[in-house]
Amino acid sequence: MNHCFLKLVQVEFSLAGLILTLPFGISKAMTNRKTSEKDYLGHRKRLRERFLKAGPESLSDYEIIELLLTFAIPRRDTKPIAKKLIKEFKTIQGVFEAPREDLMSVSGVGENAAFLIKFIIEASSYYLKEKIKKREYLHSAKDVLKYLQISMKGLKHEIFKVIFLNSRNEIIHTETLHEGTLNQSIVYPRKIIEKAIRYNASGLIFVHNHPSGHPKPSSQDKEITRNLVFAARMMDMDVYDHIIIGENDYYSFAENGDIKHFKEKYLILKGG
C-alpha cells in the first residue's frame, strides 16, 4: 500500500510540475511576442507621424512601401517585406509599376498587398484625371502633365492621346486614339478634327509616350505635329501642345517653340 501510495504521489507531483511548467513557457513566448509586436507597432506609429508632419519626402523609399503595406498586412512587421520589394524592383517606381504576378512572387506579398500597390497607382491616376476636368488648361498644365506622366510613364508600348478643350480652354474630354507604333499613316488629322467637332472642341492637346524613355521628338513626330497644326488651323481650331512623355522627363512642342513655328508657317503658306 505504502509503495503504491508513494508512486501515486510521485505521479501527481510530476503532473503538477508539468502543469506548472507549460504555462510558464507559454507565458514567456507570449511576452516575447508582445514585446516584438510592440516594437514594430511603435515604429509604424513613428512612420505615420513623420509622414503627417513632413510628407513622403521625410521617408525613404522602403519606408513608404512599408507604411503602405501596413494597410494590407496589419498584424506583421512589414519592414522586411518592403526591403525585399525595393531589392527586387530597384526603386519605388519599379515596385509600383511591377505586374501583380511579379509582386506576389516576393515572399510575404499576398493578393491583398499586391492589389493595394496596383490600386494606389490607378486611384492616383483617376484622381488627377478628375482634378483636371473642367479646368482651364492654361492654369493647370502641371496638373495635366502629372496625370499624363502617371498614366503613361513606364508603358512598354506607344499610346497616342488627344485632349479636347472648349472655347474657355477647359478640358472636356480625353481619348486614346491609338496604341502601338506611331507613324504618319496611323494618325489621321481628318478623323481627329471630326471628333473635335463632335465634342464641340476649339482646342487640342496631343500626347504620346516613348517606351525607350527618351522624350526627344523624332523627325516623324515633328511631321505629324505639323500636319495636325495645319489641319486644326484650317478649321479655326488651336493646337496648344504636343507632349512626349519619357521615363523621367518630357518634351513639349509648345515650350520649345515648335507649335508657334508651325502656326507661322501655316500663315505663310496660306498667304502664299
XYZ file of N, CA, C and O in Angstrom, residues 161-262:
408
model
N -2.700 60.011 -77.351
C -3.916 60.571 -76.767
C -4.208 61.961 -77.320
O -3.287 62.671 -77.735
N -5.479 62.323 -77.280
C -5.895 63.682 -77.629
C -6.728 64.220 -76.475
O -7.633 63.545 -75.975
N -6.409 65.440 -76.048
C -7.209 66.130 -75.040
C -7.960 67.246 -75.753
O -7.363 68.090 -76.419
N -9.278 67.222 -75.627
C -10.136 68.202 -76.296
C -10.512 69.314 -75.304
O -10.878 69.035 -74.158
N -10.407 70.566 -75.756
C -10.725 71.717 -74.908
C -11.835 72.548 -75.530
O -11.949 72.625 -76.758
N -12.636 73.181 -74.665
C -13.690 74.052 -75.187
C -13.159 75.472 -75.386
O -11.957 75.715 -75.229
N -14.055 76.407 -75.690
C -13.631 77.777 -76.004
C -13.071 78.525 -74.803
O -12.418 79.554 -74.961
N -13.328 77.984 -73.586
C -12.770 78.600 -72.378
C -11.484 77.896 -71.953
O -10.991 78.085 -70.833
N -10.967 77.088 -72.853
C -9.748 76.308 -72.596
C -9.900 75.306 -71.457
O -8.932 74.921 -70.804
N -11.133 74.865 -71.210
C -11.382 73.834 -70.212
C -11.307 72.458 -70.874
O -11.736 72.285 -72.017
N -10.759 71.510 -70.154
C -10.636 70.151 -70.694
C -11.998 69.470 -70.627
O -12.586 69.328 -69.549
N -12.507 69.048 -71.770
C -13.839 68.450 -71.803
C -13.809 66.947 -72.093
O -14.745 66.230 -71.761
N -12.707 66.483 -72.675
C -12.646 65.050 -72.979
C -11.205 64.640 -73.286
O -10.435 65.417 -73.846
N -10.854 63.425 -72.868
C -9.549 62.844 -73.197
C -9.791 61.489 -73.845
O -10.586 60.695 -73.347
N -9.112 61.248 -74.945
C -9.357 59.998 -75.680
C -8.060 59.395 -76.198
O -7.176 60.099 -76.693
N -7.934 58.086 -76.060
C -6.803 57.361 -76.641
C -7.163 56.997 -78.070
O -8.131 56.272 -78.308
N -6.398 57.510 -79.027
C -6.703 57.272 -80.436
C -5.954 56.086 -81.015
O -6.394 55.489 -81.997
N -4.794 55.777 -80.412
C -4.010 54.677 -80.984
C -3.071 54.083 -79.942
O -2.547 54.787 -79.082
N -2.893 52.769 -80.017
C -1.911 52.070 -79.193
C -1.026 51.243 -80.108
O -1.517 50.476 -80.923
N 0.270 51.426 -79.993
C 1.218 50.731 -80.863
C 2.173 51.731 -81.478
O 2.178 52.907 -81.132
N 2.997 51.261 -82.410
C 3.989 52.133 -83.047
C 3.307 53.277 -83.779
O 2.380 53.076 -84.562
N 3.776 54.470 -83.497
C 3.171 55.672 -84.080
C 3.841 56.008 -85.402
O 5.058 56.065 -85.507
N 3.041 56.208 -86.457
C 3.587 56.678 -87.729
C 2.540 57.511 -88.446
O 1.376 57.564 -88.056
N 2.975 58.145 -89.492
C 2.142 59.098 -90.219
C 0.881 58.462 -90.788
O -0.164 59.091 -90.868
N 0.951 57.185 -91.166
C -0.203 56.537 -91.796
C -1.295 56.199 -90.789
O -2.423 55.892 -91.160
N -0.965 56.248 -89.488
C -1.927 55.887 -88.445
C -2.665 57.111 -87.923
O -3.847 57.051 -87.601
N -1.977 58.253 -87.820
C -2.587 59.473 -87.284
C -3.281 60.219 -88.424
O -2.628 60.810 -89.276
N -4.612 60.181 -88.427
C -5.377 60.832 -89.489
C -5.918 62.168 -88.968
O -6.859 62.172 -88.158
N -5.368 63.290 -89.399
C -5.849 64.599 -88.941
C -7.349 64.785 -89.163
O -8.036 65.356 -88.304
N -7.872 64.263 -90.280
C -9.300 64.449 -90.577
C -10.180 63.807 -89.505
O -11.168 64.393 -89.061
N -9.799 62.605 -89.083
C -10.590 61.912 -88.068
C -10.537 62.641 -86.723
O -11.533 62.703 -85.996
N -9.377 63.199 -86.408
C -9.233 63.945 -85.150
C -10.090 65.200 -85.184
O -10.763 65.538 -84.200
N -10.099 65.893 -86.321
C -10.909 67.104 -86.460
C -12.394 66.755 -86.374
O -13.187 67.482 -85.760
N -12.789 65.620 -86.943
C -14.187 65.174 -86.864
C -14.605 64.946 -85.411
O -15.706 65.314 -85.000
N -13.715 64.337 -84.638
C -14.005 64.113 -83.222
C -14.086 65.445 -82.479
O -14.935 65.633 -81.596
N -13.211 66.373 -82.838
C -13.217 67.682 -82.185
C -14.540 68.408 -82.432
O -15.100 69.035 -81.525
N -15.040 68.300 -83.646
C -16.333 68.912 -83.982
C -17.448 68.244 -83.181
O -18.351 68.904 -82.672
N -17.364 66.911 -83.051
C -18.380 66.156 -82.302
C -18.425 66.597 -80.836
O -19.491 66.700 -80.238
N -17.241 66.868 -80.254
C -17.180 67.293 -78.854
C -17.309 68.810 -78.696
O -17.205 69.323 -77.592
N -17.504 69.500 -79.834
C -17.599 70.959 -79.831
C -16.333 71.577 -79.228
O -16.392 72.536 -78.444
N -15.208 71.004 -79.598
C -13.921 71.474 -79.072
C -13.345 72.558 -79.973
O -13.556 72.562 -81.185
N -12.614 73.468 -79.353
C -11.944 74.513 -80.131
C -10.427 74.440 -79.970
O -9.699 75.145 -80.654
N -9.978 73.603 -79.050
C -8.546 73.450 -78.833
C -8.166 71.993 -78.634
O -8.997 71.169 -78.225
N -6.915 71.665 -78.969
C -6.452 70.286 -78.897
C -5.064 70.211 -78.247
O -4.233 71.092 -78.441
N -4.847 69.153 -77.494
C -3.509 68.828 -76.975
C -3.245 67.377 -77.337
O -4.070 66.501 -77.067
N -2.107 67.134 -77.940
C -1.734 65.765 -78.310
C -0.659 65.251 -77.354
O 0.228 66.003 -76.938
N -0.768 64.001 -77.025
C 0.186 63.401 -76.089
C 0.515 61.987 -76.540
O -0.385 61.223 -76.896
N 1.794 61.664 -76.552
C 2.159 60.258 -76.706
C 3.433 59.984 -75.923
O 4.110 60.910 -75.472
N 3.712 58.741 -75.703
C 4.869 58.351 -74.886
C 5.936 57.692 -75.748
O 5.655 57.189 -76.843
N 7.154 57.696 -75.261
C 8.259 56.979 -75.878
C 8.690 55.857 -74.927
O 9.285 56.135 -73.888
N 8.367 54.602 -75.233
C 8.746 53.485 -74.355
C 10.251 53.396 -74.103
O 10.682 52.839 -73.096
N 11.049 53.966 -75.007
C 12.510 53.955 -74.821
C 12.917 54.778 -73.599
O 14.012 54.606 -73.055
N 12.030 55.691 -73.182
C 12.329 56.544 -72.039
C 12.877 57.904 -72.414
O 12.941 58.810 -71.585
N 13.274 58.084 -73.691
C 13.833 59.362 -74.145
C 12.750 60.169 -74.864
O 12.229 59.718 -75.892
N 12.416 61.357 -74.381
C 11.304 62.108 -74.959
C 11.640 62.944 -76.194
O 10.759 63.571 -76.766
N 12.894 62.957 -76.609
C 13.269 63.782 -77.758
C 12.453 63.378 -78.987
O 12.380 62.203 -79.346
N 11.810 64.347 -79.669
C 10.958 64.011 -80.816
C 11.767 63.567 -82.031
O 12.851 64.083 -82.305
N 11.205 62.600 -82.741
C 11.822 62.155 -83.992
C 11.356 63.082 -85.113
O 10.463 63.914 -84.931
N 11.936 62.938 -86.275
C 11.512 63.747 -87.427
C 10.058 63.433 -87.776
O 9.303 64.308 -88.205
N 9.662 62.182 -87.557
C 8.273 61.785 -87.825
C 7.323 62.426 -86.823
O 6.219 62.838 -87.184
N 7.744 62.524 -85.560
C 6.927 63.208 -84.550
C 6.683 64.653 -84.962
O 5.572 65.186 -84.816
N 7.729 65.295 -85.471
C 7.609 66.695 -85.881
C 6.690 66.836 -87.093
O 5.879 67.770 -87.164
N 6.801 65.894 -88.016
C 5.952 65.946 -89.211
C 4.488 65.744 -88.855
O 3.602 66.445 -89.370
N 4.220 64.784 -87.968
C 2.851 64.537 -87.517
C 2.280 65.773 -86.834
O 1.143 66.185 -87.103
N 3.067 66.388 -85.981
C 2.614 67.582 -85.253
C 2.315 68.727 -86.207
O 1.289 69.411 -86.069
N 3.204 68.935 -87.183
C 2.985 69.999 -88.170
C 1.672 69.780 -88.916
O 0.868 70.719 -89.079
N 1.427 68.553 -89.365
C 0.196 68.256 -90.102
C -1.048 68.464 -89.244
O -2.087 68.928 -89.732
N -0.955 68.121 -87.956
C -2.091 68.307 -87.053
C -2.356 69.787 -86.807
O -3.514 70.218 -86.752
N -1.289 70.572 -86.680
C -1.447 72.021 -86.501
C -2.100 72.634 -87.735
O -3.033 73.451 -87.622
N -1.641 72.235 -88.911
C -2.205 72.752 -90.168
C -3.694 72.401 -90.276
O -4.530 73.239 -90.617
N -4.037 71.135 -89.985
C -5.431 70.682 -90.101
C -6.327 71.443 -89.127
O -7.455 71.825 -89.473
N -5.837 71.669 -87.911
C -6.622 72.383 -86.911
C -6.836 73.840 -87.320
O -7.949 74.371 -87.199
N -5.795 74.481 -87.821
C -5.909 75.884 -88.225
C -6.892 76.054 -89.379
O -7.594 77.072 -89.465
N -6.962 75.077 -90.251
C -7.912 75.142 -91.371
C -9.354 75.187 -90.885
O -10.235 75.715 -91.559
N -9.596 74.626 -89.688
C -10.948 74.608 -89.113
C -11.087 75.618 -87.967
O -12.004 75.523 -87.159
N -10.160 76.589 -87.921
C -10.166 77.617 -86.875
C -10.079 77.021 -85.471
O -10.685 77.530 -84.516
N -9.331 75.953 -85.359
C -9.056 75.344 -84.052
C -7.591 75.563 -83.703
O -6.766 75.803 -84.583
N -7.295 75.470 -82.424
C -5.923 75.669 -81.963
C -5.330 74.373 -81.429
O -6.004 73.631 -80.709
N -4.079 74.128 -81.780
C -3.314 73.069 -81.133
C -2.460 73.758 -80.072
O -1.594 74.573 -80.394
N -2.710 73.438 -78.809
C -1.967 74.092 -77.724
C -0.611 73.436 -77.485
O 0.354 74.106 -77.130
N -0.574 72.127 -77.673
C 0.691 71.455 -77.391
C 0.664 70.025 -77.925
O -0.395 69.461 -78.201
N 1.848 69.487 -78.087
C 2.050 68.056 -78.295
C 3.149 67.671 -77.306
O 4.273 68.162 -77.394
N 2.787 66.826 -76.344
C 3.716 66.454 -75.277
C 4.158 65.012 -75.466
O 3.330 64.120 -75.683
N 5.466 64.802 -75.393
C 6.017 63.447 -75.457
C 6.501 63.078 -74.057
O 7.329 63.778 -73.472
N 5.974 61.989 -73.519
C 6.309 61.540 -72.165
C 7.451 60.537 -72.222
O 7.380 59.533 -72.942
N 8.519 60.819 -71.477
C 9.631 59.882 -71.363
C 9.638 59.228 -69.991
O 8.646 59.265 -69.269
N 10.758 58.655 -69.626
C 10.846 57.966 -68.334
C 10.800 58.953 -67.170
O 9.964 58.834 -66.288
N 11.697 59.929 -67.186
C 11.737 60.908 -66.101
C 11.711 62.340 -66.621
O 12.082 63.267 -65.905
N 11.275 62.492 -67.862
C 11.264 63.818 -68.475
C 10.179 63.864 -69.542
O 9.522 62.852 -69.827
N 9.993 65.013 -70.131
C 9.006 65.159 -71.194
C 9.511 66.196 -72.189
O 10.428 66.972 -71.910
N 8.902 66.187 -73.365
C 9.205 67.207 -74.381
C 7.893 67.872 -74.746
O 6.909 67.204 -75.092
N 7.877 69.197 -74.689
C 6.695 69.973 -75.047
C 6.987 70.751 -76.322
O 7.904 71.579 -76.353
N 6.195 70.504 -77.358
C 6.357 71.246 -78.611
C 6.034 72.727 -78.410
O 6.607 73.578 -79.078
N 5.123 73.025 -77.472
C 4.783 74.428 -77.208
C 5.923 75.135 -76.477
O 6.326 76.237 -76.848
N 6.438 74.482 -75.424
C 7.511 75.099 -74.638
C 8.775 75.313 -75.459
O 9.540 76.249 -75.200
N 8.992 74.460 -76.439
C 10.196 74.573 -77.265
C 9.982 75.408 -78.533
O 10.869 75.467 -79.394
N 8.795 76.024 -78.668
C 8.541 76.942 -79.773
C 8.105 76.296 -81.071
O 7.881 77.003 -82.068
N 7.960 74.978 -81.093
C 7.602 74.288 -82.347
C 6.181 74.609 -82.793
O 5.921 74.797 -83.994
N 5.240 74.642 -81.854
C 3.843 74.919 -82.206
C 3.722 76.315 -82.828
O 3.065 76.496 -83.872
N 4.371 77.269 -82.211
C 4.351 78.639 -82.740
C 4.955 78.677 -84.140
O 4.416 79.344 -85.047
N 6.051 77.960 -84.345
C 6.719 77.916 -85.653
C 5.804 77.321 -86.722
O 5.705 77.852 -87.838
N 5.096 76.233 -86.367
C 4.203 75.585 -87.340
C 3.020 76.490 -87.687
O 2.580 76.540 -88.847
